[in-house]
Structure formats: structure tokens, C-alpha cells
XYZ file of C-alpha atoms in Angstrom:
628
model
C 26.313 11.627 -18.082
C 25.339 10.003 -21.135
C 24.003 13.146 -23.369
C 24.196 16.910 -23.135
C 20.442 17.095 -22.001
C 21.367 14.994 -19.154
C 24.288 16.832 -18.234
C 22.058 20.017 -18.253
C 19.323 18.576 -16.195
C 21.995 17.171 -13.659
C 23.402 20.700 -13.345
C 20.036 22.722 -12.985
C 18.948 20.245 -10.250
C 22.192 20.859 -8.534
C 21.178 24.462 -8.339
C 17.519 23.810 -7.108
C 19.088 21.354 -4.550
C 17.269 18.618 -6.220
C 20.560 16.546 -7.444
C 21.329 13.532 -5.340
C 24.108 12.098 -7.735
C 26.393 14.799 -7.470
C 29.149 12.472 -7.485
C 27.990 11.738 -11.298
C 28.298 15.478 -12.352
C 30.915 17.104 -10.564
C 34.491 15.811 -9.653
C 36.658 13.772 -11.886
C 34.638 12.025 -14.254
C 36.224 9.026 -16.724
C 34.255 8.534 -19.813
C 35.276 7.653 -23.544
C 39.087 7.464 -22.477
C 39.250 11.333 -20.941
C 38.872 12.268 -17.561
C 36.613 15.521 -16.849
C 37.203 17.778 -13.915
C 34.608 19.815 -12.507
C 34.129 21.934 -9.487
C 32.106 24.338 -7.961
C 33.397 28.047 -7.164
C 30.759 30.295 -7.724
C 32.789 33.297 -6.913
C 36.010 32.414 -7.837
C 38.037 34.755 -11.192
C 39.428 31.748 -12.170
C 40.192 28.218 -11.490
C 43.183 25.921 -12.815
C 43.790 22.303 -12.528
C 47.160 21.209 -11.386
C 48.570 17.883 -10.577
C 51.439 15.353 -11.590
C 50.272 15.146 -15.361
C 51.231 19.053 -15.633
C 53.824 19.579 -13.123
C 51.533 21.263 -11.083
C 51.639 24.480 -12.607
C 48.840 26.960 -14.431
C 48.967 25.461 -18.097
C 45.438 23.978 -17.450
C 42.818 27.019 -16.885
C 39.177 25.667 -16.351
C 36.580 27.523 -17.814
C 33.342 28.907 -15.947
C 29.565 27.638 -16.470
C 26.873 30.075 -15.848
C 26.146 27.611 -13.063
C 29.430 28.768 -11.110
C 30.633 24.969 -11.870
C 34.129 25.284 -13.332
C 35.341 22.560 -15.841
C 38.003 20.925 -18.319
C 38.858 17.683 -19.575
C 42.231 15.663 -20.007
C 42.803 13.223 -22.869
C 45.514 11.363 -21.036
C 46.009 8.469 -19.215
C 46.368 10.049 -15.970
C 44.750 6.971 -13.477
C 46.432 7.345 -10.131
C 47.909 10.618 -10.343
C 47.173 13.319 -7.605
C 45.784 16.805 -8.464
C 44.256 20.085 -6.581
C 42.615 23.148 -7.892
C 44.519 26.465 -8.064
C 41.387 29.255 -7.083
C 41.808 32.531 -7.701
C 39.569 34.069 -5.324
C 36.783 36.817 -5.091
C 39.325 39.195 -3.744
C 41.984 38.281 -6.044
C 44.286 35.819 -3.360
C 45.223 32.883 -5.007
C 45.413 29.482 -3.016
C 45.193 25.802 -3.759
C 42.237 23.793 -2.500
C 41.319 20.181 -2.556
C 38.651 18.547 -4.883
C 34.882 18.155 -2.612
C 33.790 15.656 -4.203
C 36.965 13.241 -4.457
C 36.718 9.828 -3.622
C 40.205 9.040 -2.268
C 42.622 11.501 -1.336
C 46.661 10.734 -0.246
C 47.520 9.567 3.128
C 47.368 12.700 5.828
C 48.391 15.407 6.433
C 48.480 16.035 2.500
C 45.185 16.340 1.180
C 45.273 16.199 -2.889
C 42.815 13.957 -4.624
C 43.997 10.917 -6.280
C 42.443 10.545 -10.067
C 40.557 7.212 -8.780
C 37.816 5.342 -10.943
C 35.845 3.126 -9.003
C 34.588 0.107 -11.169
C 31.299 -1.433 -10.562
C 30.892 -4.344 -8.354
C 29.196 -7.388 -8.615
C 27.644 -7.881 -4.967
C 27.075 -10.961 -3.665
C 24.782 -10.112 -0.979
C 21.547 -10.245 -2.861
C 19.885 -12.298 -0.007
C 20.479 -10.483 2.760
C 19.492 -7.003 1.008
C 16.292 -8.531 0.099
C 15.385 -9.638 3.408
C 15.902 -6.270 4.401
C 13.346 -4.784 2.127
C 11.066 -7.493 3.413
C 11.443 -7.002 7.134
C 10.537 -4.502 9.305
C 13.504 -3.463 11.453
C 11.223 -2.052 14.129
C 9.926 -5.747 14.582
C 13.939 -7.359 14.680
C 16.530 -7.495 17.281
C 19.037 -4.564 16.842
C 22.249 -5.068 19.203
C 24.798 -2.763 17.632
C 28.650 -2.841 18.334
C 29.960 0.630 17.866
C 33.329 0.737 16.535
C 36.008 3.136 15.831
C 37.753 1.100 13.046
C 41.252 3.287 13.412
C 41.428 1.884 17.153
C 39.670 -1.260 17.666
C 43.067 -2.880 17.083
C 46.337 -1.459 15.928
C 49.786 -3.095 14.578
C 53.120 -3.333 16.462
C 54.100 -0.277 14.477
C 50.904 1.590 15.219
C 49.417 2.053 11.920
C 45.713 0.977 12.046
C 43.788 -1.949 10.483
C 42.833 -1.575 7.091
C 39.125 -2.837 6.065
C 40.869 -6.039 4.410
C 42.372 -6.637 7.717
C 39.376 -5.729 9.641
C 37.314 -8.202 7.681
C 39.348 -10.939 8.552
C 39.204 -10.011 12.815
C 36.484 -7.893 13.323
C 33.604 -9.943 11.784
C 34.260 -13.297 12.985
C 34.056 -11.523 16.454
C 30.994 -9.946 15.730
C 29.439 -13.233 14.856
C 31.088 -15.099 18.107
C 29.695 -12.152 20.334
C 26.187 -12.283 18.350
C 25.923 -8.709 17.803
C 23.358 -7.739 14.562
C 25.174 -4.289 13.801
C 28.289 -3.110 13.717
C 28.448 0.922 13.729
C 31.451 2.921 12.654
C 32.306 6.098 13.997
C 32.675 8.618 10.867
C 34.773 6.747 7.813
C 34.883 10.010 5.918
C 38.461 11.597 5.163
C 39.378 13.948 7.651
C 42.708 15.514 8.695
C 43.254 15.338 12.466
C 42.731 12.046 14.228
C 42.312 13.486 17.504
C 38.689 14.268 15.903
C 37.684 11.018 15.028
C 36.740 11.426 11.837
C 33.913 13.977 13.455
C 35.833 16.778 11.389
C 35.427 15.727 8.141
C 36.926 16.912 5.030
C 36.419 14.462 2.364
C 32.171 13.591 2.194
C 33.001 11.058 -0.566
C 35.902 9.343 0.599
C 36.857 6.848 2.647
C 39.689 7.851 4.797
C 43.087 6.762 3.365
C 44.594 5.119 6.454
C 41.246 2.227 6.368
C 42.049 1.092 2.791
C 40.864 1.549 -0.385
C 37.099 1.990 -1.507
C 36.761 -1.941 -2.780
C 37.801 -3.148 0.486
C 35.672 -1.126 2.682
C 32.693 -2.685 -0.060
C 34.399 -6.098 0.343
C 33.999 -5.935 4.200
C 30.424 -4.708 4.087
C 29.468 -7.667 2.095
C 31.797 -9.754 4.014
C 29.159 -8.500 7.042
C 25.571 -9.163 4.900
C 27.493 -12.903 4.108
C 27.386 -13.473 8.350
C 23.957 -11.719 8.833
C 25.678 -8.443 10.302
C 24.807 -4.818 9.362
C 26.609 -2.010 8.518
C 25.761 1.731 10.073
C 28.365 4.226 9.742
C 28.404 8.075 11.430
C 27.627 10.935 8.901
C 28.014 14.488 9.986
C 25.839 16.582 7.986
C 25.815 20.027 10.178
C 29.214 21.083 10.282
C 32.848 20.547 8.585
C 36.456 21.146 9.142
C 37.884 24.998 8.998
C 40.666 23.825 7.171
C 41.956 26.472 4.487
C 42.576 24.199 1.882
C 39.226 21.888 2.176
C 35.652 23.389 1.652
C 36.166 26.428 4.156
C 35.445 29.486 2.341
C 35.881 27.840 -0.916
C 36.171 30.586 -3.788
C 36.912 33.189 -0.936
C 33.292 33.758 -0.201
C 30.558 31.655 1.933
C 30.154 28.890 -0.178
C 29.158 26.136 1.637
C 28.942 27.888 5.004
C 26.262 30.435 6.108
C 26.642 34.292 4.957
C 25.922 35.284 8.419
C 29.676 34.943 10.160
C 27.845 34.135 13.628
C 25.885 31.167 11.983
C 28.657 29.916 9.865
C 31.033 29.720 12.820
C 30.661 26.773 15.282
C 32.235 28.109 18.576
C 32.010 25.178 20.537
C 33.796 22.506 18.035
C 35.816 24.911 16.079
C 34.395 23.900 12.916
C 32.041 25.488 9.732
C 28.160 25.100 9.563
C 26.930 24.391 6.390
C 24.489 26.471 5.277
C 21.442 24.185 5.058
C 19.094 26.386 3.110
C 21.396 27.164 -0.069
C 20.102 24.716 -2.548
C 23.828 23.572 -4.019
C 24.759 22.592 -0.321
C 21.686 20.611 0.049
C 22.701 18.893 -3.443
C 25.787 17.987 -1.932
C 24.927 16.738 1.328
C 22.450 14.878 0.386
C 24.611 13.111 -2.666
C 27.205 12.156 0.075
C 24.683 10.362 1.816
C 23.128 8.567 -1.239
C 26.920 7.805 -1.976
C 27.803 5.951 0.959
C 24.349 4.073 1.066
C 24.509 2.800 -2.856
C 28.298 2.647 -3.267
C 28.810 0.113 -0.072
C 25.492 -1.038 0.932
C 25.207 0.558 3.848
C 22.422 -0.147 6.139
C 21.744 2.966 7.878
C 23.513 5.979 9.080
C 23.725 7.445 12.524
C 23.747 11.662 12.028
C 25.655 13.436 14.392
C 24.708 16.455 15.966
C 21.087 17.237 14.895
C 20.588 19.665 17.550
C 23.433 21.820 16.236
C 21.377 21.669 13.069
C 17.750 22.327 14.686
C 18.545 24.871 16.971
C 19.775 28.490 16.364
C 21.117 28.777 19.984
C 22.667 25.424 20.522
C 26.474 26.713 20.193
C 28.054 29.275 22.295
C 28.045 32.816 21.897
C 25.700 35.030 19.617
C 22.758 34.215 18.330
C 19.583 35.572 16.765
C 15.981 34.311 16.474
C 14.634 33.140 13.445
C 11.718 35.327 11.441
C 9.075 33.712 13.788
C 10.731 34.965 16.866
C 12.094 31.620 17.795
C 15.200 29.605 18.370
C 14.788 26.906 15.642
C 17.245 27.026 12.752
C 14.021 26.302 9.737
C 16.758 25.659 7.596
C 18.133 22.777 9.280
C 14.322 21.392 10.357
C 13.332 21.549 6.760
C 16.525 20.025 5.545
C 16.586 16.946 7.874
C 12.851 16.109 7.033
C 13.369 16.869 3.041
C 17.124 14.408 3.794
C 15.125 11.463 5.455
C 12.461 11.930 2.788
C 14.722 11.751 -0.127
C 16.453 8.468 1.589
C 13.686 6.589 2.595
C 11.975 7.274 -1.078
C 14.923 5.723 -2.523
C 15.712 2.888 0.231
C 12.912 2.433 2.554
C 15.227 -0.740 4.051
C 17.825 2.235 5.335
C 17.710 2.828 9.011
C 18.026 6.500 10.073
C 19.459 7.544 13.613
C 19.680 11.036 14.909
C 22.301 12.017 17.691
C 19.656 14.488 19.485
C 19.564 15.282 22.801
C 17.407 17.555 23.539
C 13.181 16.932 23.861
C 11.740 20.060 22.151
C 11.724 18.578 18.691
C 10.132 15.435 17.654
C 12.886 13.471 15.762
C 11.270 9.818 14.783
C 8.161 9.211 13.113
C 6.252 10.583 10.186
C 7.260 14.091 8.471
C 3.836 14.588 7.986
C 2.983 14.930 12.046
C 5.904 17.254 12.428
C 8.788 15.318 13.101
C 12.487 14.607 11.406
C 10.966 11.516 10.005
C 14.240 9.525 11.593
C 13.786 6.121 12.660
C 15.493 6.343 15.920
C 16.835 8.511 18.213
C 19.671 7.994 20.790
C 18.193 7.731 24.210
C 20.904 10.114 25.921
C 18.961 11.013 28.698
C 18.781 7.263 30.123
C 22.181 7.197 29.083
C 23.173 9.710 31.098
C 20.776 9.124 34.029
C 21.661 5.201 34.574
C 25.195 5.558 34.284
C 24.872 8.521 37.331
C 22.693 5.704 38.782
C 25.465 3.429 38.931
C 28.255 5.275 39.753
C 26.547 6.293 43.052
C 27.220 4.723 46.308
C 24.365 1.948 46.551
C 23.650 3.539 50.201
C 21.518 6.638 48.513
C 19.892 4.630 45.607
C 16.952 4.492 47.144
C 16.758 8.001 47.247
C 17.445 8.636 43.559
C 15.649 5.640 42.582
C 13.739 7.765 40.132
C 16.850 7.733 37.863
C 16.499 3.907 37.143
C 12.832 4.693 36.310
C 12.540 7.486 34.646
C 13.099 6.549 31.664
C 10.045 4.680 31.389
C 8.102 7.724 31.800
C 8.735 8.707 28.067
C 10.487 5.371 26.597
C 7.687 5.483 23.845
C 8.180 9.001 23.017
C 10.312 8.512 20.190
C 11.881 5.322 18.948
C 14.953 4.896 20.968
C 18.520 3.675 20.907
C 19.841 2.676 23.978
C 23.298 3.623 24.056
C 26.061 3.134 26.275
C 28.651 5.046 23.347
C 32.115 5.988 22.947
C 31.187 9.849 24.047
C 31.051 7.745 27.875
C 34.402 6.142 28.020
C 36.897 9.669 26.521
C 37.946 12.993 27.922
C 38.333 12.230 32.048
C 35.138 10.523 32.097
C 36.312 7.132 32.552
C 35.543 3.702 31.103
C 32.103 2.270 32.084
C 33.941 -0.485 34.180
C 36.006 2.094 36.240
C 32.549 4.373 36.502
C 31.019 1.685 38.352
C 30.655 1.761 42.475
C 32.755 -0.614 44.854
C 35.671 -2.537 44.347
C 36.673 -4.625 41.378
C 34.526 -7.154 42.134
C 31.814 -5.308 42.812
C 32.246 -3.407 39.498
C 32.000 -6.385 37.166
C 28.945 -7.181 39.338
C 27.463 -3.896 38.490
C 28.821 -3.956 35.024
C 26.609 -7.361 34.279
C 23.668 -5.596 36.442
C 23.410 -3.009 33.549
C 23.941 -4.636 31.086
C 20.903 -6.697 31.896
C 18.875 -3.977 32.142
C 19.824 -2.327 29.078
C 18.510 -5.332 27.589
C 15.348 -5.361 29.163
C 14.674 -2.052 28.566
C 12.760 -1.257 25.500
C 15.096 0.057 22.676
C 17.257 -1.155 20.528
C 20.884 -1.260 22.159
C 24.465 -0.048 21.436
C 27.743 -1.112 23.243
C 30.772 0.750 22.815
C 33.924 -1.480 21.884
C 36.283 -2.640 25.091
C 33.194 -2.259 26.994
C 32.068 -5.905 26.398
C 34.474 -7.177 28.775
C 34.920 -4.216 31.172
C 38.160 -2.727 29.903
C 39.106 -0.370 32.783
C 41.114 2.232 30.726
C 39.263 4.964 29.031
C 39.394 4.463 25.123
C 42.474 6.168 23.536
C 41.995 6.972 19.639
C 45.424 6.448 18.754
C 46.215 2.905 20.447
C 44.694 -0.158 20.176
C 42.026 -1.791 22.957
C 43.705 -3.471 25.604
C 43.030 -7.025 24.348
C 45.583 -8.003 26.786
C 43.060 -7.989 29.540
C 41.467 -10.712 28.018
C 44.199 -12.574 30.229
C 42.575 -11.870 33.161
C 39.965 -14.273 34.447
C 37.462 -11.319 35.565
C 37.763 -9.650 32.029
C 37.018 -12.939 30.220
C 34.101 -13.909 32.212
C 32.773 -10.336 31.665
C 33.168 -10.736 27.862
C 31.721 -14.275 28.157
C 28.766 -12.755 30.191
C 28.426 -10.337 27.120
C 28.059 -12.798 24.695
C 25.526 -15.074 26.143
C 23.310 -12.062 26.933
C 23.712 -10.830 23.894
C 22.220 -14.539 22.511
C 19.686 -14.387 24.809
C 18.629 -11.117 23.462
C 18.747 -12.541 20.113
C 16.633 -15.436 20.662
C 13.871 -14.031 22.738
C 11.420 -12.696 20.797
C 9.547 -11.120 23.521
C 12.778 -8.197 23.540
C 12.232 -6.914 20.531
C 9.322 -8.454 19.116
C 6.493 -5.384 20.289
C 9.368 -3.362 20.831
C 8.083 -0.056 20.033
C 4.571 -0.840 21.405
C 3.598 -0.117 25.118
C 2.205 -3.914 25.579
C 5.651 -5.060 25.531
C 6.301 -3.994 28.987
C 4.279 -4.326 32.658
C 5.514 -3.674 35.677
C 5.719 -5.664 38.658
C 6.580 -3.420 41.343
C 8.672 0.105 39.882
C 8.468 1.693 43.502
C 10.722 -0.857 45.451
C 13.066 1.804 46.537
C 13.356 0.983 49.916
C 14.741 -2.309 48.702
C 16.253 -0.740 45.142
C 15.235 -3.995 43.481
C 13.073 -3.274 39.748
C 10.960 -5.904 38.484
C 8.736 -5.954 35.645
C 7.777 -7.885 32.635
C 8.522 -7.908 28.718
C 5.982 -9.315 26.447
C 6.014 -10.869 22.863
C 3.164 -11.244 20.606
C 2.041 -14.586 22.391
C 0.775 -14.591 26.048
C 3.244 -17.633 27.235
C 6.083 -15.131 25.748
C 7.646 -13.010 28.401
C 9.952 -12.876 30.265
C 10.314 -11.932 33.936
C 13.474 -8.969 35.201
C 14.291 -8.471 38.617
C 17.338 -6.294 38.680
C 18.848 -5.711 42.603
C 20.714 -2.370 42.590
C 21.769 -2.913 45.925
C 24.613 -4.981 47.493
C 22.354 -7.154 49.623
C 21.353 -10.623 48.981
C 17.552 -10.661 49.011
C 16.210 -14.022 50.341
C 12.605 -15.172 49.723
C 11.838 -12.176 47.641
C 8.357 -11.711 46.297
C 7.517 -11.899 42.330
C 3.901 -11.148 41.045
C 3.422 -13.120 38.299
C 0.839 -13.126 35.699
C -0.444 -16.859 35.556
C -0.131 -20.196 37.492
C 2.370 -22.905 36.622
C 6.084 -23.033 37.057
C 8.754 -20.898 36.427
C 12.519 -21.142 35.911
C 15.645 -19.323 35.947
C 17.092 -18.688 32.548
C 19.720 -16.613 33.641
C 21.374 -15.168 37.066
C 24.677 -12.582 36.525
C 26.316 -13.913 40.171
C 27.142 -17.200 37.990
C 30.595 -18.261 38.819
C 31.006 -18.523 34.573
C 30.087 -15.200 34.510
C 32.801 -13.878 37.386
C 30.244 -14.362 40.445
C 30.159 -16.171 43.512
C 26.697 -18.551 42.664
C 28.011 -22.428 41.794
C 24.249 -23.267 40.782
C 20.953 -21.282 39.556
C 17.730 -20.870 42.073
C 15.485 -23.971 41.937
C 12.524 -24.136 39.273
C 9.477 -21.407 41.308
C 5.971 -22.827 41.023
C 3.503 -19.759 41.126
C 1.095 -19.422 44.387
C -2.571 -17.846 43.956
C -1.618 -15.128 46.273
C -2.141 -11.590 45.410
C 0.876 -9.494 44.832
C -0.103 -5.687 43.732
C -1.547 -6.174 40.627
C -1.418 -9.897 39.722
C -2.995 -13.031 41.181
C -0.324 -15.036 41.632
C 3.227 -14.735 43.115
C 6.604 -17.089 43.224
C 9.387 -16.459 45.360
C 13.510 -16.990 44.775
C 16.605 -15.385 45.861
C 17.729 -12.388 44.425
C 22.012 -11.750 44.381
C 23.518 -8.868 45.785
C 24.247 -6.173 42.950
C 22.336 -9.335 40.984
C 19.624 -9.623 37.852
C 17.573 -12.510 37.371
C 15.999 -13.131 34.217
C 12.754 -15.571 34.657
C 10.939 -17.159 31.770
C 7.638 -19.045 32.348
C 8.500 -23.272 31.947
C 4.608 -24.500 32.019
C 1.943 -22.101 32.557
C -1.889 -21.827 32.644
C -2.369 -18.737 30.462
C -6.212 -19.181 31.223
C -5.639 -18.677 34.771
C -6.668 -15.744 36.629
């Protein structure tokens, strides 16, 4: 704060839920050679600042303002020293609490904050940022590689890579594999590695094990210089129950709901933020703005939205709202406010929701009653398609709707088709291990499924290790099974994913009209008997389209008839059963010439061979778009 007036305005905005830069008011502030500490504990009887600089004693009592903020200034050089707050709570008990606003903590299991001043960075990603502001991400490719930063690779001694080390290895890998974005599971400070970061304590701090904030800034910058966008998972609905962190901070419900049944999250052993409390709104929204602006993030994926918008989402007791329904009105309106605030400041930022119900419109304009997100994870598609691929193919014709049902609602929201970390843990098996059949067929299924994912309208996400078909489940405390790539089948699977990603990036018909129903035209969505699905993906021009033929059965289909829209020549662009990908085909299908013969809604048809458990992508080579 540069003046008393600005300070008072910031303090008042905090109390009304309109301070979106709380990190400039609370926490440890450095100015004019002095450090000022401020913490919100409205019902505390007394607060002391304790740290290395005063031998952790009671010599620095803090002063309370009418706002419930306690403050004290320290006129000495204490950079790098550790500190906490000793709080005499509302009932008179005393405890040590961390600083909720700290931007760096000591290594866990300890959680004292470090006096840390993050200097302004001279960013070099101006061209990237400018392109993002000018472009429409709905009309651009989005192929996301989901990463747990602590287990993509680990050192021999078991320690995680820092972001400086990830910059050297992960960024070139993203470029090589043709991903457009990387999405990190939560990077915020957390006390238990087994929570993967979803049980957050420090909402303004990079987890200590991942290096310094400056290292993460440099990592994001390098991603942008290599045309890679960076997303981060973020958890604004619930927080860790640790007594020395946010939980009942001053001895009373401070960040959590007043009613115990609303505050307590039974399913996750957490506490739910009181999303209707103005000060809490300022805290959460400031966390979002801090990450977006300090680290130039391109988007945020908001975790567990259902828990924020339904009063009965958790287990145990619940009570209807004043309208008699199950909607958490505070959470609903907070999320609308959050998206409005972020979009007003940064319209180019991508806001993604992980939300599992269909009862609330998640994406779209707030004015229509939607929550205002840009994208929603398509959990329904993920569940259906995995169930389908796990099934013995002999039964698939009786459950063909599992493969096609998502087409009924694919434009109800703006979707991301996610094959995420949630599907490869807790005994669910890896994606590779889920696939039906022997090892050869499992790889064939995996290539088939990834092709279907790329073909289906919606943006894409794949969890790390799945790109080469890691057989073992993901383990958060170990690196991925990179030794798998010494096996020829795994190496060919990785090569296939790389080729498929490049194809997705290059073919405009796969993303140019992704949010419009004109992007897809079905050839035959009812061939359950053969378990073959065929459809067209279209771009803006008539000649720009791809034909997908996906065979879900272990039976080769010879002389297979495919309806096409125009006369002319067609050629095979990709065959998932080629030997270079791990299949048995040594040469592709021959080019096809359309015959003027009706097939369903089409006036022309071509014939080709569709491999067992294979998928074909066919592209027009020379067609007459005026033909009928």
C-alpha cells in the first residue's frame, strides 16, 4: 500500500468481498526497508508474531484493527527467516498458526512461513500473451497433458524434480509429443503428499518441494516461448483440516461455514470454505488472481465444483436452502462472481470446471444462469467409454449406446474429453490394464480409444504415462515407469500418440468448429451388429473434412462400405493397425474412388478394409464439392 487512503480502501474492500489482491494487504509486506505483518483473526483475544528474529517468544504482540486484522512492523533485515503467529483464541486457548498469505513455507512436515520477497519479473513471453488475447481458444486446438509435478520423474533418492529441472526435461517432451497445453495437479502447498495437493493449506505458495516461485515463473515463461500453455488445478471449495493451518483459525469458524454440518466435509476429511462470507471470497479470489498474474498461467481447472454447488453432495446430514432445494446458493453465486471477476481482468484465461452432475449449466454466459466457466470435464463420456472398452467385444453390440450416448449431449456444454489421473489410481488399473484382451489387443484398444477421443467433438486431456500405455497404476510417490519404453510395444504406442497429436494439431476440422453442431455429420451411428462407428468431422470449408471409421470388434471388415458426401478420390490418412504403431499392417489401404451409389443419407460411397480393433482416418484427396 502506497498511502493510508489506499490501505483503508483495500481493508474495506476485504470486508465486503471485493478485494481481489489481498496478497498486497495481508501476510508479510516489505516496503521502505521494513516488514509489516498482517493477519485476519477477528475473534482472537491476542496475536503475537513469533520467529527466528525474536527467538520465538512473546516479545512482539500485534495490534488489532476494527476490521479484525492484526498487524505489526519489524524494522530489521529478517529476509529468509521463519515465522508463525501465536494466537490466543476466542476461548482463551493458545496455539501456533501458519500465515495463510505466505508465498513460501519451509519443507514439510513443518509449515512455518518464510519471510520472502518475490521481486517483479521481467517477462519475455509478450508475443505469447499477445496471441492469447487476440485469439479465440474455442477455435484453437487444445490437447492437454495432465501432470503430477512430483511424480512425472523423480531423482534416484526419491526426491521430486524442481521446476528448473522439469523445464529441462518436461518442456522438450511436451514439444516432441505435440501437446498444446500442460495441466498440473495442484501446485499449492499441502502437508500430505498422498493428497496429491488437493488438501491445500497454502493458497498463495508453491509447494516447497517443487522449488522457488521464481523457478516456476521461469518454467511457465519457457513453456510460452515453446508455444505451450500452462493450466493448474486449484481447490477453492475445501481446505485441509490441520489445526495449525486454516482450520478454525481464531478458535471460531473463520474460513469455514458456521454450521458444523456445512463446514465438515466427511467424504474428503476436509473443511468447506464459507463461500458466502465476504472476507473468504476476497481470500479465494485473491488466490486465483495471484496465480494467474504472478505466474502468467493460461487457465485454472477448478476442482470439485459439485461440492460447492450442492448442499447434499457430501455424505451425512444436510438441510435444504431457504427455497427448499439442494442448491448451495452461496457456492453457486460465488462461482459466478469468480468467473466474472477473472474474465473481466483476463478474458483470455481459460476457466475449467470439474463437475460431475448435469443439473446445473456450468459453461456459458452468467446472464443465462450458467456458472460462467469456459469448459467442463466430460465425466459422462469418460465413464461410459472406459466401461465400453473394458467390455468383452462380443457384448459390445448390446451396449453400443455407451460409445454413442455422448453424441446426444455433446453441445450441451463446452466439454473437455478427459482421461485423467482419477481413472488410473485406487485399484482402477491403468488405461492400458483396463483394456480387454491380451497384451496385443490391449495396445490395439488403446490406439482405437485415443483415436476416438481425438475424433469426438471437444478438447482433449490425457494423464501422463498413458501416452505409452504404462501398465502399472500411477503412484504419486514414484516416477513414471520410463523403463517401459525399452519395450518395443510401449515405444510404438508412444510414437502413435505423438503422430495422433500432430494430426490433431494440423487438421483444422478437428477443432475449428469444435463448439458448433456443424462440425460433425454421422455416416452410420447405428451399426451395433458390426460394432463399427463412422462419422465426419468438418472444418469451415467444404473440402476440409475427415472421415472416421472405428471398429470396436476384433473382426476385420473387408469391402466395408462408407458413405461420403462428394464424388472424387479419398485416401487413408491414419490406420491404427500399421506396424509402426504396433499393429500388423505393413502397407495402408489403397486410395479410394467414390462410386455414385447411395448409402444412407449420402449419394456416394467408398469401400475399404477396416482392421480388427482398428480405426481409420480418411481424408479427401481430390473431390468435387459441387457433386450431388
